[in-house]
Tab-separated table of N, CA and C in Angstrom:
chain	number	residue	atom	x	y	z
A	16	ALA	N	63.258	48.185	71.675
A	16	ALA	CA	62.963	48.477	70.340
A	16	ALA	C	63.722	47.564	69.426
A	17	GLU	N	65.067	47.721	69.956
A	17	GLU	CA	66.228	46.882	69.309
A	17	GLU	C	65.815	45.367	69.060
A	18	LYS	N	65.305	44.909	70.200
A	18	LYS	CA	64.965	43.505	70.269
A	18	LYS	C	63.959	43.083	69.354
A	19	MET	N	63.135	43.994	69.157
A	19	MET	CA	61.858	43.749	68.483
A	19	MET	C	61.969	44.184	66.771
A	20	GLY	N	63.313	44.651	66.591
A	20	GLY	CA	63.568	45.176	65.211
A	20	GLY	C	62.840	46.342	64.817
A	21	VAL	N	62.580	47.279	65.910
A	21	VAL	CA	62.066	48.727	65.726
A	21	VAL	C	63.381	49.571	65.482
A	22	PRO	N	63.232	50.315	64.264
A	22	PRO	CA	64.517	51.398	64.081
A	22	PRO	C	64.396	52.322	65.304
A	23	SER	N	65.624	52.598	65.799
A	23	SER	CA	65.841	53.393	66.870
A	23	SER	C	67.267	53.990	67.166
A	24	LEU	N	67.500	54.877	67.761
A	24	LEU	CA	68.725	55.574	68.330
A	24	LEU	C	68.951	55.700	69.652
A	25	ARG	N	70.088	56.015	69.810
A	25	ARG	CA	70.524	56.230	71.402
A	25	ARG	C	70.754	57.510	71.412
A	26	ARG	N	70.576	58.256	72.472
A	26	ARG	CA	71.025	59.703	72.594
A	26	ARG	C	72.518	59.770	72.693
A	27	ASP	N	73.055	60.905	72.406
A	27	ASP	CA	74.397	61.180	72.434
A	27	ASP	C	74.711	62.197	73.614
A	28	VAL	N	73.653	63.094	74.056
A	28	VAL	CA	73.961	64.029	74.915
A	28	VAL	C	72.707	64.348	75.687
A	29	PHE	N	72.683	64.392	77.004
A	29	PHE	CA	71.516	64.899	77.592
A	29	PHE	C	71.682	66.128	77.877
A	30	ILE	N	71.052	67.086	77.516
A	30	ILE	CA	71.142	68.485	77.613
A	30	ILE	C	70.950	69.266	78.756
A	31	ASP	N	70.010	68.611	79.513
A	31	ASP	CA	69.508	69.546	80.812
A	31	ASP	C	69.502	68.784	81.938
A	32	ASN	N	70.738	68.074	82.221
A	32	ASN	CA	70.760	67.302	83.720
A	32	ASN	C	70.995	68.264	84.566
A	33	GLU	N	71.721	69.398	84.092
A	33	GLU	CA	71.778	70.588	85.374
A	33	GLU	C	71.049	71.818	84.202
A	34	ARG	N	70.573	72.598	84.962
A	34	ARG	CA	69.697	73.658	84.103
A	34	ARG	C	70.198	75.283	84.474
A	35	ASP	N	71.254	75.280	84.656
A	35	ASP	CA	71.971	76.582	84.629
A	35	ASP	C	72.268	76.769	83.256
A	36	PRO	N	72.092	78.192	82.845
A	36	PRO	CA	72.527	78.435	81.401
A	36	PRO	C	73.781	78.016	80.983
A	37	GLU	N	74.719	78.126	81.775
A	37	GLU	CA	76.260	77.796	81.386
A	37	GLU	C	76.489	76.368	81.284
A	38	ARG	N	75.808	75.659	81.946
A	38	ARG	CA	75.616	74.202	81.616
A	38	ARG	C	75.228	73.809	80.714
A	39	LEU	N	74.001	74.311	80.139
A	39	LEU	CA	73.101	73.962	78.898
A	39	LEU	C	73.762	74.372	77.817
A	40	GLN	N	74.714	75.473	78.012
A	40	GLN	CA	75.360	75.904	76.717
A	40	GLN	C	76.594	74.756	76.409
A	41	GLN	N	77.168	74.213	77.579
A	41	GLN	CA	78.412	73.207	77.421
A	41	GLN	C	77.577	72.219	76.798
A	42	GLN	N	76.572	71.582	77.209
A	42	GLN	CA	75.972	70.608	76.582
A	42	GLN	C	75.561	70.385	75.337
A	43	LEU	N	75.074	71.835	74.921
A	43	LEU	CA	74.767	71.981	73.611
A	43	LEU	C	75.936	72.033	72.544
A	44	ASN	N	76.976	72.665	73.228
A	44	ASN	CA	78.323	72.648	72.551
A	44	ASN	C	78.659	70.980	72.329
A	45	GLU	N	78.604	70.283	73.153
A	45	GLU	CA	79.031	68.764	73.128
A	45	GLU	C	78.278	68.122	71.976
A	46	LEU	N	77.012	68.399	72.004
A	46	LEU	CA	76.287	67.783	70.973
A	46	LEU	C	76.539	68.254	69.562
A	47	ILE	N	76.805	69.639	69.447
A	47	ILE	CA	77.109	70.009	68.195
A	47	ILE	C	78.463	69.582	67.731
A	48	GLU	N	79.667	69.434	68.535
A	48	GLU	CA	80.691	68.606	68.103
A	48	GLU	C	80.615	67.244	67.776
A	49	LYS	N	79.747	66.563	68.575
A	49	LYS	CA	79.479	65.005	68.272
A	49	LYS	C	78.905	64.913	66.833
A	50	ALA	N	77.883	65.860	66.629
A	50	ALA	CA	77.291	65.919	65.358
A	50	ALA	C	78.330	66.157	64.130
A	51	LYS	N	79.317	67.084	64.138
A	51	LYS	CA	79.972	67.453	63.190
A	51	LYS	C	81.106	66.170	62.972
A	52	LYS	N	81.469	65.365	64.129
A	52	LYS	CA	82.335	64.280	64.085
A	52	LYS	C	81.712	62.963	63.753
A	53	GLN	N	80.543	62.762	64.152
A	53	GLN	CA	79.728	61.436	63.553
A	53	GLN	C	78.992	61.534	62.626
A	54	GLY	N	78.644	62.801	62.202
A	54	GLY	CA	77.619	63.247	60.877
A	54	GLY	C	76.320	63.206	61.485
A	55	TYR	N	76.087	63.199	62.634
A	55	TYR	CA	74.765	63.257	63.252
A	55	TYR	C	74.961	62.869	64.864
A	56	ALA	N	74.009	63.636	65.519
A	56	ALA	CA	73.864	63.317	67.116
A	56	ALA	C	72.451	63.515	67.385
A	57	THR	N	72.208	62.923	68.555
A	57	THR	CA	70.961	62.795	69.198
A	57	THR	C	70.853	63.691	70.511
A	58	GLY	N	70.170	64.481	70.795
A	58	GLY	CA	70.184	65.155	72.288
A	58	GLY	C	68.787	65.045	72.554
A	59	ILE	N	68.697	64.827	74.018
A	59	ILE	CA	67.484	64.921	74.742
A	59	ILE	C	67.337	65.791	75.659
A	60	ALA	N	66.137	66.362	76.103
A	60	ALA	CA	65.959	67.312	77.085
A	60	ALA	C	64.724	67.273	77.761
A	61	HIS	N	64.244	67.791	78.660
A	61	HIS	CA	63.007	67.750	79.517
A	61	HIS	C	62.423	69.325	79.232
A	62	PRO	N	61.113	69.288	79.187
A	62	PRO	CA	60.572	70.743	78.796
A	62	PRO	C	60.461	71.634	79.934
A	63	TYR	N	61.591	71.646	80.920
A	63	TYR	CA	61.697	72.840	81.698
A	63	TYR	C	61.774	74.074	81.175
A	64	PRO	N	60.912	75.165	81.909
A	64	PRO	CA	61.091	76.492	81.506
A	64	PRO	C	62.574	77.001	81.305
A	65	GLU	N	63.662	76.667	81.866
A	65	GLU	CA	64.823	77.076	81.790
A	65	GLU	C	65.348	76.443	80.411
A	66	THR	N	65.185	75.260	80.305
A	66	THR	CA	65.328	74.429	78.986
A	66	THR	C	64.817	75.202	77.785
A	67	LEU	N	63.570	75.229	77.783
A	67	LEU	CA	62.948	75.860	76.740
A	67	LEU	C	63.209	77.331	76.379
A	68	THR	N	63.548	78.042	77.409
A	68	THR	CA	63.973	79.487	76.982
A	68	THR	C	65.347	79.260	76.346
A	69	PHE	N	66.262	78.742	76.799
A	69	PHE	CA	67.426	78.322	76.165
A	69	PHE	C	67.509	77.875	74.863
A	70	LEU	N	66.611	76.797	74.701
A	70	LEU	CA	66.672	76.137	73.308
A	70	LEU	C	65.909	77.260	72.293
A	71	LYS	N	64.874	78.185	72.680
A	71	LYS	CA	64.361	79.263	71.731
A	71	LYS	C	65.368	80.217	71.232
A	72	GLN	N	66.419	80.307	72.205
A	72	GLN	CA	67.512	81.280	71.515
A	72	GLN	C	68.660	80.726	70.975
A	73	GLN	N	68.630	79.330	70.971
A	73	GLN	CA	69.769	78.797	70.591
A	73	GLN	C	69.529	78.016	69.326
A	74	LEU	N	68.472	77.302	69.029
A	74	LEU	CA	68.221	76.634	68.081
A	74	LEU	C	68.233	77.293	66.543
A	75	PRO	N	67.620	78.590	66.527
A	75	PRO	CA	67.964	79.310	65.337
A	75	PRO	C	69.209	79.462	64.886
A	76	LEU	N	70.225	79.365	65.667
A	76	LEU	CA	71.746	79.827	65.551
A	76	LEU	C	72.478	78.436	65.142
A	77	LEU	N	71.848	77.345	65.190
A	77	LEU	CA	72.371	76.062	64.885
A	77	LEU	C	73.220	75.987	63.476
A	78	GLU	N	72.303	76.572	62.386
A	78	GLU	CA	72.967	76.350	61.095
A	78	GLU	C	74.161	77.645	60.999
A	79	THR	N	74.433	78.418	61.822
A	79	THR	CA	75.423	79.214	61.684
A	79	THR	C	76.708	78.626	62.204
A	80	ARG	N	76.526	77.342	62.944
A	80	ARG	CA	77.734	76.789	63.710
A	80	ARG	C	77.776	75.308	63.070
A	81	GLY	N	77.311	75.271	61.700
A	81	GLY	CA	77.342	73.926	60.852
A	81	GLY	C	76.703	72.877	61.203
A	82	VAL	N	75.432	73.135	61.613
A	82	VAL	CA	74.665	71.789	61.950
A	82	VAL	C	73.210	72.249	61.516
A	83	LYS	N	72.485	71.170	61.325
A	83	LYS	CA	71.006	71.311	60.897
A	83	LYS	C	70.327	70.492	61.881
A	84	LEU	N	69.061	71.090	62.362
A	84	LEU	CA	68.359	70.454	63.311
A	84	LEU	C	67.134	69.640	62.180
A	85	VAL	N	67.094	68.374	62.592
A	85	VAL	CA	66.153	67.520	61.783
A	85	VAL	C	65.179	66.627	62.782
A	86	PRO	N	63.998	66.459	62.278
A	86	PRO	CA	63.061	65.613	63.175
A	86	PRO	C	63.632	64.393	63.551
A	87	LEU	N	63.685	63.763	64.605
A	87	LEU	CA	64.326	62.532	64.897
A	87	LEU	C	63.888	61.319	64.067
A	88	SER	N	62.539	61.393	63.329
A	88	SER	CA	62.065	60.283	62.745
A	88	SER	C	62.696	60.313	61.432
A	89	GLU	N	63.214	61.391	60.936
A	89	GLU	CA	63.996	61.458	59.627
A	89	GLU	C	65.437	60.859	60.097
A	90	LEU	N	65.957	61.214	60.934
A	90	LEU	CA	67.224	60.627	61.221
A	90	LEU	C	67.340	58.947	61.271
A	91	VAL	N	66.259	58.639	62.230
A	91	VAL	CA	66.001	57.254	62.256
A	91	VAL	C	65.751	56.453	60.985
A	92	LYS	N	64.779	57.212	60.268
A	92	LYS	CA	64.618	56.519	58.656
A	92	LYS	C	65.945	56.378	57.891
A	93	LYS	N	66.706	57.397	57.878
A	93	LYS	CA	67.914	57.362	57.138
A	93	LYS	C	68.812	56.193	57.497
A	94	ARG	N	69.038	56.419	58.956
A	94	ARG	CA	70.035	55.362	59.602
A	94	ARG	C	69.616	53.939	59.272
A	95	PHE	N	68.147	53.561	59.305
A	95	PHE	CA	67.518	52.292	59.248
A	95	PHE	C	67.716	52.009	57.645
A	96	GLU	N	67.685	52.963	56.867
A	96	GLU	CA	67.761	52.526	55.296
A	96	GLU	C	69.261	52.254	55.064
A	97	LEU	N	69.972	53.113	55.838
A	97	LEU	CA	71.461	52.756	55.399
A	97	LEU	C	71.750	51.258	56.006
A	98	ALA	N	71.500	51.111	57.140
A	98	ALA	CA	71.701	49.741	57.715
A	98	ALA	C	71.317	48.741	56.915
A	99	SER	N	70.007	48.799	56.585
A	99	SER	CA	69.236	47.726	55.604
A	99	SER	C	69.956	47.633	54.276
A	100	SER	N	70.410	48.680	53.831
A	100	SER	CA	71.070	48.384	52.474
A	100	SER	C	72.516	47.909	52.517
A	101	LYS	N	73.224	48.264	53.417
A	101	LYS	CA	74.444	47.492	53.798
A	101	LYS	C	74.316	46.142	54.372
A	102	ASN	N	73.285	45.664	55.077
A	102	ASN	CA	73.142	44.468	55.466
A	102	ASN	C	72.754	43.465	54.372
A	103	ARG	N	72.076	43.932	53.169
A	103	ARG	CA	71.596	43.152	52.141
A	103	ARG	C	72.801	42.763	51.649
A	104	SER	N	73.859	43.766	51.251
A	104	SER	CA	75.111	43.358	50.494
A	104	SER	C	76.048	42.744	51.411
A	105	ASP	N	76.120	42.906	52.793
A	105	ASP	CA	77.180	42.198	53.586
A	105	ASP	C	76.586	41.491	54.789
A	106	PRO	N	76.227	40.463	55.000
A	106	PRO	CA	75.498	39.924	56.094
A	106	PRO	C	76.189	39.974	57.282
A	107	CYS	N	77.479	40.267	57.336
A	107	CYS	CA	78.398	40.397	58.548
A	107	CYS	C	78.521	42.086	58.960
A	108	GLN	N	77.883	42.659	57.945
A	108	GLN	CA	77.729	44.166	58.571
A	108	GLN	C	77.416	44.348	60.126
A	109	PRO	N	78.186	45.284	60.879
A	109	PRO	CA	77.779	45.223	62.307
A	109	PRO	C	76.517	46.079	62.584
A	110	SER	N	75.985	45.983	63.549
A	110	SER	CA	74.519	46.640	63.855
A	110	SER	C	74.777	48.017	64.106
A	111	LEU	N	74.008	48.906	63.807
A	111	LEU	CA	74.114	50.418	64.315
A	111	LEU	C	73.883	50.475	65.750
A	112	SER	N	73.464	49.468	66.517
A	112	SER	CA	73.365	49.719	68.051
A	112	SER	C	74.821	49.592	68.731
A	113	HIS	N	74.773	50.060	70.023
A	113	HIS	CA	76.066	50.117	70.807
A	113	HIS	C	76.123	48.957	71.380
A	114	SER	N	75.058	47.802	71.635
A	114	SER	CA	75.067	46.522	72.265
A	114	SER	C	75.889	45.701	71.591
A	115	PRO	N	76.784	44.665	72.112
A	115	PRO	CA	77.643	43.887	71.519
A	115	PRO	C	76.866	42.847	70.965
A	116	ARG	N	77.182	42.124	69.882
A	116	ARG	CA	76.478	40.985	69.163
A	116	ARG	C	77.386	39.754	69.283
A	117	VAL	N	76.709	38.733	69.425
A	117	VAL	CA	77.474	37.292	69.316
A	117	VAL	C	76.754	36.780	68.223
A	118	VAL	N	77.573	36.027	67.400
A	118	VAL	CA	77.127	34.966	66.162
A	118	VAL	C	77.413	33.674	66.728
A	119	LYS	N	76.358	32.970	66.512
A	119	LYS	CA	76.436	31.643	67.012
A	119	LYS	C	76.213	30.539	65.912
A	120	ASN	N	76.963	29.559	65.961
A	120	ASN	CA	76.811	28.406	64.720
A	120	ASN	C	75.298	27.597	64.946
A	121	SER	N	74.519	27.495	63.904
A	121	SER	CA	73.301	26.861	63.834
A	121	SER	C	73.221	25.626	64.033
A	122	LYS	N	74.475	24.834	63.774
A	122	LYS	CA	74.431	23.536	63.842
A	122	LYS	C	74.746	23.089	65.350
A	123	PRO	N	74.066	22.056	65.771
A	123	PRO	CA	74.357	21.699	67.257
A	123	PRO	C	75.779	21.073	67.469
A	124	SER	N	76.240	21.406	68.519
A	124	SER	CA	77.384	20.653	68.960
A	124	SER	C	77.511	19.108	69.244
A	125	GLN	N	78.461	18.252	68.610
A	125	GLN	CA	78.495	17.031	68.729
A	125	GLN	C	79.435	16.540	69.730
């Protein structure tokens, strides 16, 4: 997506690499802390029965913990608009991606 210029984000936390309730809670806590620190965070999970049960219980409580659940498309759009406006005013603004960038001189070497 990044190479093709498609707006995208990377995940911050994989919620259910382990499906026991204690581990799911730890991962959700980590996601919430990252969201508070960074201003947003992206979590992903599988539709396992354990995960769905856990999320049905926990998602209504997010706002009481100081975070808001938003569609990923909304977050991608906001991040892309922010990057676009910054890049228009400052062509040296770093990318939002985590991959390194190299700037090359467009003139051939002599």
